[in-house]
Amino acid sequence: MTTATATQETQTSYVDAISQALDEEMSRDERVFLMGEDIGAYGGAFKVTDGFLKKYGEWRVLDTPLSESGFVGAAIGAAMMGLRPVVEMQFADFISCAFDQITEVAAKNHYRWGAAVPLVIRAPFGGGVHGGPFHSECPEGWFFHSPGLKIVAPSTPYDAKGLLKAAIRDPNPVLYFEHKFLYRRIKATLPQEEYIVPLGKADVKRSGRDISLITYGAMVHLALEAAEVLQQEGIDLDVVDLRTLIPLDKETIYASVRKTSKAIILHEDNKTGGIGAEISALLTEDCFDCLDGPILRIAPPDTPVPFSTPLEEFFLPKVSDIVAGARKLAAY
Amino acid sequence: MDQAVIAEEIKRSDLLDMYFYLRLTRSLEDRITALYRQGRIVGGVYTSHGMEAIAVGYASALQPDDVIAPFHRDMGVFLIRGFSPGEIIAQYLGKQAGPTKGKDGNVHMGDLKRGVIGFVSHLADNMPVAAGAALAFKIRGESRVAFAGTGDGGTSRGDFHEAMNFAAVRKLPVVFFCTNNQYAYSTPMRYQMAITDVVERAKAYGMPGEIVDGNDVAAVYLASRRAIAKARAGEGPTFLEFKTMRMHGHSAHDAATYVPRTLLDDWKTKDPILRTEQLLMQLGYGDESYFHEVGDRAKKDVDAGTEFAEHSPLPDGRETLVGVFATPDEVLP
């Protein structure tokens, strides 16, 4: 029992890893400050910034009006003046309200007239929590197509912490998609010492020889579950966690596919025009000669995320979808 | 504007500088228009002919370390902030020597080192950005001010309202303005909003507002100076409505047939350069020969700039791929 308690104490949840990264960066660099709805006295809708107001004061933890375009725009201005704003979207879905500021101002300023915008937007995304069409979305695809932005989507507490610290120190606008299904479900023991996970480096979360399973976010865990099932059948998955969508780590993706000769791309964003489509096209262009089967995509249908349990379960990719896909591909 | 008030409140040298920048703006934009008509400039040309007093007036009222997010007819801002006519013409010609090195055209230029935030065509987008610059000044306890504006049309956008609200709530050191030139492209004010004065919009945010004669450089300067002083003193944002008239089409290709000629005839008599000359004569600061001399000086600067820009190289096509992302050394400290 004593051992169990001790282990419990050293485990950090995905949400606490994010909180730790913010706290450490704010302590390290006084230019880092936070903006968002209800992040102050309330501590944020998911309590990521609980206690921050008291520790850092109302000019480093700014509760904003309900005004995403306005406060993202303000964060852009503050970033250009030399501060390091970290904006919280209460839910990633609301990022649509700030789409214009992100794609037209933050993404283009450096290219157009040389102004660096060192900004981070944290966006809790994804389904599995019965949030319905406005609280479950995966909007990364909208921004994947927009040059000038970096996009991060961690799957573990270790990556969540290390990538957020890297995002804050990056001189560019970074969209940090944190999966709210993982917040309190995924825990890990983190290093005591400070560490950074560099942007643009994918991570092979499980090494296998038969099929490359390329994914990110909460789907990494689904892929690992499916890999366990498939292992019983003698199909060995190589699970590549992208971690950063832009810059995309093509080297790691290609190395995996050259090893396995087969690829499945799995994501929680809608299928059409999603990141899977792009990776599939890249593999066709650059790895065609090593492919031994069609590239499969597993992703939700092209509908909004539905609310009711059976509908949402139908919508989200399942372990059985991956198993079925892998069996089909293994037969080639 | 009362002559005695002017003499007392604006230094002679400041007023004479403003007159020079009015002439330089007119001269430069006339040249740009001519180059457009000769087919030398590809893309749009949006000038401030008849509205030069606004940018020249407010930019003259600011300190060099204050930050400006100009409206798209604010050429005077660039000149006052040290962009040379040559650099500006190079920008219009898409040359490497332009502030955006050919990445963007015409008024879409900026430079953080000179305190000018680059214009975004999505009108009013830079108003929250300017509020954010002011937020940075407030967080760091700096005595700096941001000055940002849009046109009458731009005040219909959500970003205008979100910026006004946020700045008012946090009492940020920012001054917002609207260049009310009565037409948003071809859409007259009456189809843009159901109020007569744009300044009404400030009331909803608990923000003081003022209507200013946008063709009177002294009035623009003084109203701006008051608003800037309040912002610097921690009293929060002010909204200024500069009333003026767009004396030509939305851009150089637009003949503006939708504007009644009588309206233009009436506003022609209020030309800001003529009005400044009248004021300078009343104050005994200048006469016809002085005005002529200043005009010559402006034209010479523009001639030299045109020469420079025309002989500057175009960017190499491969430059397209450069600069999507910033490097750490490009971030302001």
XYZ file of C-alpha atoms in Angstrom:
665
model
C 0.000 0.000 0.000
C 2.801 2.373 0.865
C 4.401 1.760 -2.490
C 1.095 2.363 -4.284
C 0.626 5.708 -2.515
C 4.160 6.748 -3.316
C 3.642 5.882 -6.980
C 0.356 7.782 -6.988
C 2.076 10.902 -5.699
C 4.711 10.919 -8.403
C 2.196 10.435 -11.227
C 1.328 13.570 -13.147
C -1.837 13.780 -15.197
C -1.890 15.217 -18.714
C -3.751 18.323 -17.475
C -1.327 18.843 -14.580
C 1.609 18.501 -16.955
C 0.183 21.421 -18.952
C -0.318 23.401 -15.791
C 3.253 22.695 -14.684
C 4.643 23.828 -18.021
C 2.763 27.138 -17.771
C 3.852 27.674 -14.174
C 7.482 26.906 -14.885
C 7.592 29.154 -17.941
C 5.899 32.018 -16.092
C 8.418 31.690 -13.259
C 11.323 31.465 -15.655
C 10.375 34.349 -17.939
C 8.411 37.379 -16.787
C 7.384 38.108 -20.382
C 5.090 35.065 -20.342
C 1.494 35.958 -19.459
C -1.906 34.328 -19.872
C -5.161 35.501 -21.416
C -8.510 33.800 -21.715
C -12.045 33.433 -20.469
C -12.490 32.503 -16.805
C -8.817 31.635 -16.333
C -8.363 33.897 -13.297
C -10.475 33.490 -10.145
C -12.153 30.373 -11.554
C -8.870 28.834 -12.704
C -10.091 27.994 -16.204
C -12.909 25.722 -17.377
C -10.595 22.729 -16.886
C -8.678 24.222 -13.943
C -5.400 24.403 -15.837
C -4.652 27.821 -14.330
C -6.031 27.194 -10.864
C -4.130 29.334 -8.357
C -2.271 31.280 -11.046
C -4.139 34.544 -10.446
C -3.059 34.591 -6.819
C 0.513 33.724 -7.703
C 1.021 36.007 -10.701
C -1.595 38.771 -10.368
C -4.240 40.146 -12.718
C -1.809 41.559 -15.297
C -0.206 38.175 -15.952
C -3.400 36.149 -15.717
C -5.947 38.193 -17.632
C -9.589 37.256 -17.597
C -10.880 38.523 -20.921
C -14.280 39.529 -22.220
C -16.075 36.820 -24.196
C -14.347 37.930 -27.332
C -12.007 35.446 -28.989
C -11.070 37.555 -31.991
C -10.438 40.548 -29.739
C -8.184 38.799 -27.257
C -6.291 36.766 -29.839
C -5.695 40.033 -31.713
C -4.509 41.634 -28.481
C -2.187 38.693 -27.839
C -0.725 39.172 -31.316
C -0.052 42.835 -30.539
C 1.529 42.051 -27.177
C 3.648 39.308 -28.754
C 4.934 41.686 -31.421
C 5.936 44.129 -28.672
C 8.114 41.458 -27.045
C 5.825 39.691 -24.567
C 5.052 35.939 -24.684
C 1.276 35.581 -24.433
C -0.341 32.195 -23.931
C -4.016 32.355 -24.819
C -6.531 29.783 -23.651
C -9.468 28.939 -25.864
C -12.026 27.610 -23.442
C -12.880 24.944 -26.003
C -11.023 24.493 -29.277
C -14.357 24.842 -31.088
C -14.421 28.570 -30.217
C -11.205 29.103 -32.147
C -13.432 29.648 -35.194
C -14.293 33.068 -33.713
C -10.615 33.977 -33.871
C -9.932 32.323 -37.213
C -9.374 35.615 -38.992
C -6.835 36.936 -36.469
C -4.954 33.631 -36.484
C -4.820 33.017 -40.236
C -4.691 36.584 -41.583
C -2.729 38.434 -38.928
C -0.654 36.031 -36.795
C 0.205 33.638 -39.623
C 1.099 36.264 -42.233
C 2.758 39.113 -40.328
C 6.263 37.714 -40.416
C 6.102 36.709 -44.053
C 4.618 40.052 -45.149
C 6.597 42.571 -43.172
C 8.993 40.720 -40.891
C 7.167 40.995 -37.574
C 7.676 37.932 -35.380
C 4.600 36.853 -33.407
C 5.727 34.623 -30.509
C 2.259 33.539 -29.448
C 0.770 30.292 -28.103
C -2.918 29.435 -28.315
C -3.939 26.509 -26.131
C -7.060 24.812 -27.422
C -8.732 21.905 -25.589
C -10.016 19.747 -28.421
C -11.579 16.430 -29.228
C -14.536 14.227 -28.398
C -15.409 11.339 -26.158
C -16.783 13.624 -23.464
C -20.368 14.074 -24.711
C -19.736 17.684 -25.595
C -21.851 17.740 -28.743
C -21.153 19.678 -31.943
C -19.732 22.783 -30.201
C -17.523 21.259 -27.503
C -15.879 18.275 -29.195
C -14.397 19.506 -32.397
C -10.923 18.811 -33.831
C -10.237 22.027 -35.784
C -6.547 21.462 -36.534
C -7.247 20.776 -40.204
C -8.429 24.349 -40.755
C -5.034 25.652 -39.690
C -2.904 22.865 -41.160
C -3.587 24.486 -44.525
C -2.513 27.959 -43.400
C 1.217 28.769 -43.823
C 2.897 30.575 -40.935
C 1.435 28.622 -38.031
C 2.970 25.785 -36.064
C 0.611 23.114 -34.756
C 1.184 20.836 -31.798
C -0.990 17.967 -30.484
C 0.554 15.980 -27.619
C -0.670 12.567 -26.482
C 1.129 12.018 -23.171
C 1.851 14.075 -20.034
C 5.568 14.024 -20.871
C 5.000 15.392 -24.363
C 2.291 17.800 -23.202
C 4.695 19.474 -20.798
C 7.768 19.441 -22.977
C 5.980 20.601 -26.110
C 4.180 23.447 -24.355
C 7.487 24.755 -23.049
C 8.952 24.546 -26.539
C 5.877 26.297 -27.963
C 6.203 29.185 -25.496
C 9.868 29.646 -26.424
C 9.214 29.474 -30.160
C 9.303 32.816 -32.036
C 6.191 31.928 -34.072
C 2.462 31.555 -33.495
C 1.873 28.037 -32.206
C -1.516 26.364 -31.912
C -1.345 23.865 -29.080
C -4.188 21.364 -29.286
C -4.534 19.588 -25.955
C -6.925 16.666 -25.871
C -9.465 17.086 -23.104
C -10.375 13.360 -23.083
C -6.820 12.719 -21.878
C -6.773 15.447 -19.188
C -7.368 13.205 -16.178
C -7.292 9.775 -17.795
C -3.618 9.680 -18.712
C -0.902 9.885 -16.071
C 2.840 9.381 -16.059
C 5.906 9.929 -13.966
C 7.702 13.018 -15.227
C 11.382 13.823 -14.827
C 12.264 16.022 -11.865
C 14.620 18.098 -13.939
C 13.518 20.537 -16.618
C 13.133 19.219 -20.171
C 11.865 20.385 -23.543
C 10.311 18.338 -26.324
C 11.365 20.086 -29.533
C 8.700 21.059 -32.077
C 8.791 19.118 -35.325
C 9.904 15.751 -33.964
C 7.568 12.759 -34.145
C 7.931 9.926 -31.669
C 7.595 6.208 -32.317
C 5.423 5.203 -29.371
C 5.568 1.497 -30.248
C 8.050 -0.117 -32.531
C 6.729 -2.765 -34.931
C 7.642 -4.268 -38.280
C 4.372 -4.911 -40.187
C 2.257 -1.759 -40.507
C 2.915 1.918 -39.756
C 0.087 3.495 -37.801
C 0.530 7.260 -38.063
C -1.519 9.300 -35.629
C -1.581 11.998 -32.902
C -3.548 13.183 -29.875
C -5.970 10.836 -28.120
C -5.866 8.450 -31.066
C -2.330 7.430 -30.071
C -3.797 5.566 -27.117
C -6.425 3.908 -29.303
C -3.663 2.829 -31.670
C -1.638 1.345 -28.807
C -4.709 -0.592 -27.616
C -5.288 -1.921 -31.127
C -1.622 -2.889 -31.351
C -2.045 -5.114 -28.300
C -5.018 -6.884 -29.934
C -3.243 -7.239 -33.253
C -0.125 -8.615 -31.650
C -2.169 -11.699 -30.682
C -2.797 -12.207 -34.379
C 0.828 -11.752 -35.300
C 0.395 -8.268 -36.804
C 3.012 -5.883 -35.445
C 2.118 -2.156 -35.534
C 4.692 0.633 -35.657
C 2.860 3.498 -33.907
C 4.137 6.908 -34.957
C 2.905 9.778 -32.784
C 3.308 12.923 -34.860
C 3.254 15.228 -31.774
C 3.771 18.249 -34.038
C 1.635 18.569 -37.178
C 3.539 21.589 -38.457
C 6.445 21.313 -38.928
C 5.594 17.755 -39.973
C 8.352 15.231 -39.259
C 8.399 13.557 -42.669
C 11.681 11.781 -41.894
C 10.226 9.743 -39.062
C 7.041 8.983 -41.024
C 9.005 7.892 -44.096
C 11.481 5.822 -42.033
C 8.570 3.953 -40.483
C 6.835 3.304 -43.802
C 10.084 2.234 -45.459
C 10.468 -0.273 -42.642
C 6.904 -1.661 -42.766
C 5.851 -0.953 -46.382
C 2.277 -0.380 -45.240
C 0.546 2.610 -43.692
C -2.631 3.476 -41.839
C -3.288 7.085 -40.886
C -5.622 7.579 -37.976
C -7.134 10.825 -36.741
C -10.117 12.174 -34.891
C -10.695 15.127 -37.215
C -13.172 14.565 -40.059
C -11.850 12.482 -42.895
C -12.213 14.725 -45.961
C -9.377 17.153 -46.418
C -7.895 16.154 -43.073
C -4.263 15.700 -42.136
C -4.528 12.044 -43.142
C -5.224 13.067 -46.707
C -2.045 15.111 -46.793
C 0.128 12.405 -45.252
C -1.343 9.865 -47.655
C -0.490 12.113 -50.589
C 3.055 12.621 -49.280
C 3.570 8.868 -48.962
C 2.330 8.361 -52.510
C 4.692 11.017 -53.826
C 7.772 10.068 -51.841
C 7.436 6.412 -50.751
C 5.456 4.815 -53.581
C 8.253 2.425 -54.437
C 8.221 0.879 -50.974
C 4.471 0.490 -50.491
C 3.021 -3.013 -50.501
C -0.634 -2.009 -50.150
C -3.038 0.912 -50.269
C -2.679 3.674 -47.705
C -5.666 3.506 -45.379
C -7.249 6.375 -43.533
C -9.299 5.828 -40.408
C -11.187 8.938 -39.342
C -14.690 10.014 -38.359
C -17.317 10.565 -41.037
C -17.890 14.044 -42.460
C -20.457 15.116 -39.914
C -20.326 17.418 -36.905
C -19.538 15.590 -33.660
C -22.921 14.297 -32.435
C -24.044 14.415 -28.806
C -25.932 11.272 -27.804
C -23.781 8.346 -26.589
C -24.489 5.847 -29.414
C -24.051 8.573 -32.012
C -20.764 9.809 -30.606
C -19.531 6.227 -30.252
C -20.427 5.602 -33.882
C -18.684 8.799 -34.916
C -15.347 8.282 -33.129
C -12.762 5.799 -34.444
C -12.695 2.575 -32.425
C -10.112 -0.107 -31.683
C -12.138 -2.464 -33.888
C -11.808 -0.039 -36.849
C -8.038 -0.134 -36.531
C -7.999 -3.918 -36.112
C -10.182 -4.369 -39.198
C -8.048 -1.957 -41.215
C -4.824 -3.636 -40.161
C -6.167 -7.109 -41.039
C -7.182 -5.876 -44.486
C -3.791 -4.301 -45.063
C -1.882 -7.284 -43.677
C -3.560 -9.468 -46.321
C -1.861 -7.562 -49.173
C -9.533 76.799 -35.665
C -8.946 79.906 -33.577
C -5.686 81.538 -34.606
C -4.754 82.548 -31.068
C -5.301 79.039 -29.773
C -3.070 77.624 -32.484
C -0.271 80.076 -31.878
C -0.309 79.243 -28.218
C -0.679 75.464 -28.388
C 1.309 74.359 -31.408
C 4.928 75.297 -31.795
C 5.724 77.111 -35.003
C 8.310 74.508 -35.990
C 5.830 71.681 -35.451
C 3.233 73.353 -37.630
C 5.786 73.995 -40.359
C 6.932 70.369 -40.191
C 3.326 69.244 -40.585
C 2.955 71.483 -43.616
C 6.033 69.894 -45.176
C 4.663 66.370 -44.569
C 1.310 67.368 -46.087
C 3.114 68.509 -49.216
C 5.396 65.470 -49.249
C 2.408 63.130 -48.906
C 0.540 64.850 -51.741
C 3.584 64.930 -53.953
C 4.436 61.271 -53.310
C 0.893 60.013 -53.828
C 0.477 62.087 -56.998
C 3.634 60.417 -58.288
C 2.379 56.972 -57.287
C -0.902 57.663 -59.120
C 1.049 58.775 -62.199
C 3.191 55.636 -62.088
C 0.009 53.572 -61.831
C -1.446 55.280 -64.895
C 1.766 54.566 -66.764
C 1.283 50.887 -65.949
C 4.400 50.821 -63.780
C 2.513 49.745 -60.662
C 0.651 46.475 -60.647
C -2.058 46.023 -58.032
C -4.094 48.592 -56.123
C -3.302 52.203 -55.323
C -5.166 53.753 -52.388
C -4.259 57.351 -51.746
C -5.144 59.941 -49.152
C -5.678 62.886 -51.521
C -7.722 65.420 -49.561
C -7.290 63.493 -46.311
C -3.580 64.015 -45.700
C -4.183 66.086 -42.561
C -5.354 63.081 -40.552
C -2.207 60.945 -40.677
C 0.114 63.945 -40.607
C -1.767 65.452 -37.659
C -1.944 62.420 -35.394
C 1.488 60.997 -36.251
C 3.018 64.387 -35.399
C 1.335 64.293 -31.994
C 2.922 60.954 -31.036
C 6.350 60.255 -29.526
C 8.771 58.192 -31.637
C 8.458 55.111 -29.383
C 4.653 55.099 -29.583
C 3.172 52.553 -31.976
C 0.827 53.203 -34.892
C -1.528 50.821 -36.704
C -2.556 53.101 -39.577
C -5.710 53.219 -41.665
C -5.006 52.439 -45.323
C -4.996 56.099 -46.375
C -2.373 57.212 -43.866
C 0.707 57.740 -46.008
C 1.847 60.591 -43.732
C 2.510 58.052 -40.964
C 5.189 56.265 -42.976
C 6.914 59.491 -43.949
C 6.920 60.864 -40.420
C 8.229 57.515 -39.120
C 11.200 57.698 -41.484
C 10.157 55.570 -44.441
C 11.789 57.332 -47.373
C 9.836 58.138 -50.539
C 12.255 55.787 -52.326
C 11.426 52.883 -50.039
C 7.719 53.561 -50.434
C 7.818 53.759 -54.229
C 9.917 50.570 -54.219
C 7.121 48.931 -52.225
C 4.547 50.000 -54.832
C 6.781 48.723 -57.625
C 7.237 45.352 -55.863
C 10.980 45.942 -55.529
C 13.422 44.266 -53.150
C 14.092 47.657 -51.502
C 10.488 48.025 -50.324
C 9.721 47.394 -46.634
C 8.094 44.033 -47.494
C 10.734 43.101 -50.123
C 7.950 42.458 -52.620
C 6.001 40.107 -50.369
C 3.131 42.568 -50.170
C 2.139 45.702 -52.024
C 1.191 49.366 -51.646
C 0.159 50.454 -48.132
C 0.648 46.943 -46.755
C 3.945 47.732 -45.094
C 5.171 48.073 -41.563
C 8.258 47.978 -39.409
C 8.234 47.310 -35.686
C 11.578 49.127 -35.272
C 9.905 52.278 -36.576
C 6.738 51.572 -34.603
C 4.393 50.972 -37.531
C 2.197 47.876 -37.565
C 1.608 46.546 -41.090
C -1.873 47.053 -42.486
C -4.223 44.086 -42.944
C -6.898 44.264 -45.657
C -9.443 42.690 -43.329
C -10.480 46.058 -42.003
C -10.272 46.669 -38.249
C -8.141 43.543 -37.696
C -5.328 45.710 -36.420
C -7.454 47.389 -33.774
C -7.306 44.451 -31.321
C -3.635 44.106 -32.267
C -3.005 47.739 -31.295
C -4.927 47.184 -28.055
C -2.536 44.289 -27.424
C 0.486 46.519 -28.045
C -1.001 48.927 -25.486
C -1.529 45.978 -23.140
C 2.173 45.162 -23.413
C 3.025 48.787 -22.531
C 0.709 48.621 -19.536
C 2.012 45.255 -18.303
C 5.604 46.495 -18.525
C 4.766 49.875 -17.029
C 6.072 51.763 -20.064
C 4.960 55.282 -20.882
C 4.028 54.411 -24.455
C 0.791 54.710 -26.403
C -0.713 52.839 -29.349
C -2.717 54.705 -31.994
C -4.940 52.710 -34.338
C -7.774 53.291 -36.723
C -9.970 52.258 -39.554
C -12.517 53.825 -41.874
C -16.251 54.317 -41.399
C -16.873 50.935 -43.016
C -14.335 49.203 -40.810
C -16.212 50.249 -37.679
C -18.953 47.789 -38.647
C -16.624 44.844 -38.078
C -16.651 42.793 -34.910
C -12.947 43.312 -34.374
C -13.501 47.061 -34.068
C -16.028 46.478 -31.316
C -14.020 43.772 -29.579
C -10.974 46.040 -29.511
C -12.946 49.032 -28.188
C -14.497 46.919 -25.443
C -11.296 45.195 -24.355
C -9.314 48.445 -24.306
C -12.010 50.191 -22.276
C -12.365 47.344 -19.753
C -8.606 47.270 -19.119
C -8.087 51.064 -19.500
C -5.332 50.487 -22.021
C -3.089 53.305 -23.311
C -4.515 53.298 -26.817
C -6.249 55.897 -28.981
C -8.695 54.615 -31.582
C -9.760 56.688 -34.534
C -12.080 56.444 -37.475
C -11.382 58.209 -40.742
C -14.961 58.944 -41.670
C -14.582 59.705 -45.362
C -18.248 58.946 -45.994
C -17.819 56.060 -48.395
C -16.647 52.496 -47.791
C -15.670 51.654 -51.364
C -19.029 52.597 -52.938
C -21.208 52.115 -49.848
C -22.329 55.393 -48.283
C -22.549 55.866 -44.513
C -26.332 55.497 -44.517
C -26.031 51.866 -45.614
C -23.172 51.240 -43.223
C -24.821 52.268 -39.965
C -28.092 53.775 -38.739
C -26.344 56.569 -36.852
C -25.067 59.900 -38.189
C -21.843 60.075 -36.240
C -19.501 57.122 -35.801
C -18.474 58.542 -32.437
C -21.788 57.256 -31.047
C -20.263 53.809 -31.117
C -17.752 54.738 -28.386
C -20.518 55.388 -25.851
C -21.469 51.719 -25.749
C -18.011 50.931 -24.404
C -17.882 53.683 -21.814
C -15.208 55.378 -23.876
C -14.937 59.147 -24.361
C -15.235 60.228 -27.977
C -14.753 63.361 -29.996
C -15.635 64.536 -33.491
C -12.706 66.263 -35.176
C -12.448 68.214 -38.437
C -10.248 65.803 -40.372
C -9.260 68.416 -42.953
C -7.739 70.696 -40.328
C -4.274 69.440 -39.456
C -4.101 71.622 -36.358
C -7.413 70.277 -35.063
C -6.324 66.688 -35.700
C -3.002 67.326 -33.992
C -4.558 68.946 -30.919
C -7.334 66.378 -30.467
C -4.811 63.576 -30.862
C -2.459 65.200 -28.403
C -5.241 65.428 -25.792
C -6.234 61.797 -26.270
C -2.603 60.637 -26.227
C -1.931 62.565 -23.011
C -4.914 60.905 -21.343
C -3.814 57.481 -22.485
C -0.280 58.098 -21.251
C -1.603 59.283 -17.906
C -3.401 55.970 -17.376
C -6.869 57.346 -18.069
C -7.612 54.788 -20.760
C -8.636 54.890 -24.406
C -10.332 57.639 -26.393
C -12.128 57.430 -29.724
C -11.658 60.150 -32.328
C -13.877 60.488 -35.382
C -12.031 62.414 -38.091
C -14.653 63.750 -40.493
C -13.402 64.106 -44.036
C -14.251 63.199 -47.622
C -12.689 60.729 -50.021
C -11.891 62.920 -53.031
C -11.467 60.053 -55.519
C -12.424 56.422 -55.961
C -11.695 53.646 -53.526
C -8.577 52.871 -55.539
C -6.986 54.312 -58.638
C -9.133 52.182 -60.983
C -12.431 53.403 -59.468
C -13.984 56.507 -61.094
C -16.354 56.922 -58.117
C -19.374 57.755 -60.290
C -21.546 56.890 -57.305
C -20.437 60.084 -55.479
C -22.459 63.279 -56.183
C -20.167 65.849 -57.862
C -21.580 68.686 -55.725
C -20.338 66.910 -52.623
C -16.818 66.772 -54.032
C -16.978 70.417 -55.177
C -17.928 71.443 -51.681
C -15.096 69.441 -50.045
C -12.558 70.680 -52.560
C -12.743 74.109 -50.916
C -11.730 72.435 -47.635
C -8.538 70.912 -49.007
C -6.181 70.374 -46.058
C -3.149 71.848 -47.801
C -5.010 75.047 -48.712
C -6.377 75.289 -45.206
C -2.956 74.885 -43.649
C -1.544 77.558 -45.940
C -4.326 79.919 -44.878
C -3.541 79.213 -41.234
C 0.195 79.704 -41.709
C -0.431 83.026 -43.461
C -2.768 84.199 -40.691
C -0.138 83.339 -38.106
C 2.559 85.037 -40.152
C 4.509 81.775 -40.436
C 4.652 81.648 -44.200
C 3.752 83.170 -47.541
C 3.354 82.120 -51.186
C 7.069 81.973 -51.867
C 7.646 79.828 -48.774
C 4.864 77.465 -49.827
C 6.419 77.241 -53.254
C 9.798 76.453 -51.767
C 8.366 73.679 -49.550
C 6.520 72.222 -52.528
C 9.796 72.164 -54.484
C 11.583 70.433 -51.628
C 8.866 67.758 -51.477
C 8.971 67.235 -55.224
C 12.764 66.865 -55.177
C 12.492 64.190 -52.471
C 9.913 62.352 -54.550
C 12.004 62.672 -57.729
C 15.020 61.223 -55.939
C 12.851 58.444 -54.487
C 11.428 57.568 -57.883
C 14.925 57.425 -59.341
C 16.081 55.157 -56.509
C 13.070 52.825 -56.727
C 13.136 52.492 -60.487
C 16.806 51.484 -60.415
C 16.312 49.008 -57.568
C 16.203 45.309 -58.430
C 13.085 43.179 -58.350
C 13.226 40.277 -55.902
C 14.284 36.868 -57.167
C 11.311 34.518 -57.590
C 12.825 32.042 -55.145
C 12.502 34.672 -52.374
C 8.865 33.514 -52.280
C 9.959 30.614 -50.097
C 11.763 32.756 -47.535
C 10.303 34.102 -44.311
C 7.207 32.061 -43.538
C 8.594 31.442 -40.052
C 10.586 33.735 -37.777
C 13.902 32.864 -36.153
C 14.519 33.495 -32.414
C 16.727 36.532 -33.068
C 13.855 38.322 -34.818
C 11.683 38.523 -31.712
C 11.595 41.925 -30.001
C 13.229 41.848 -26.568
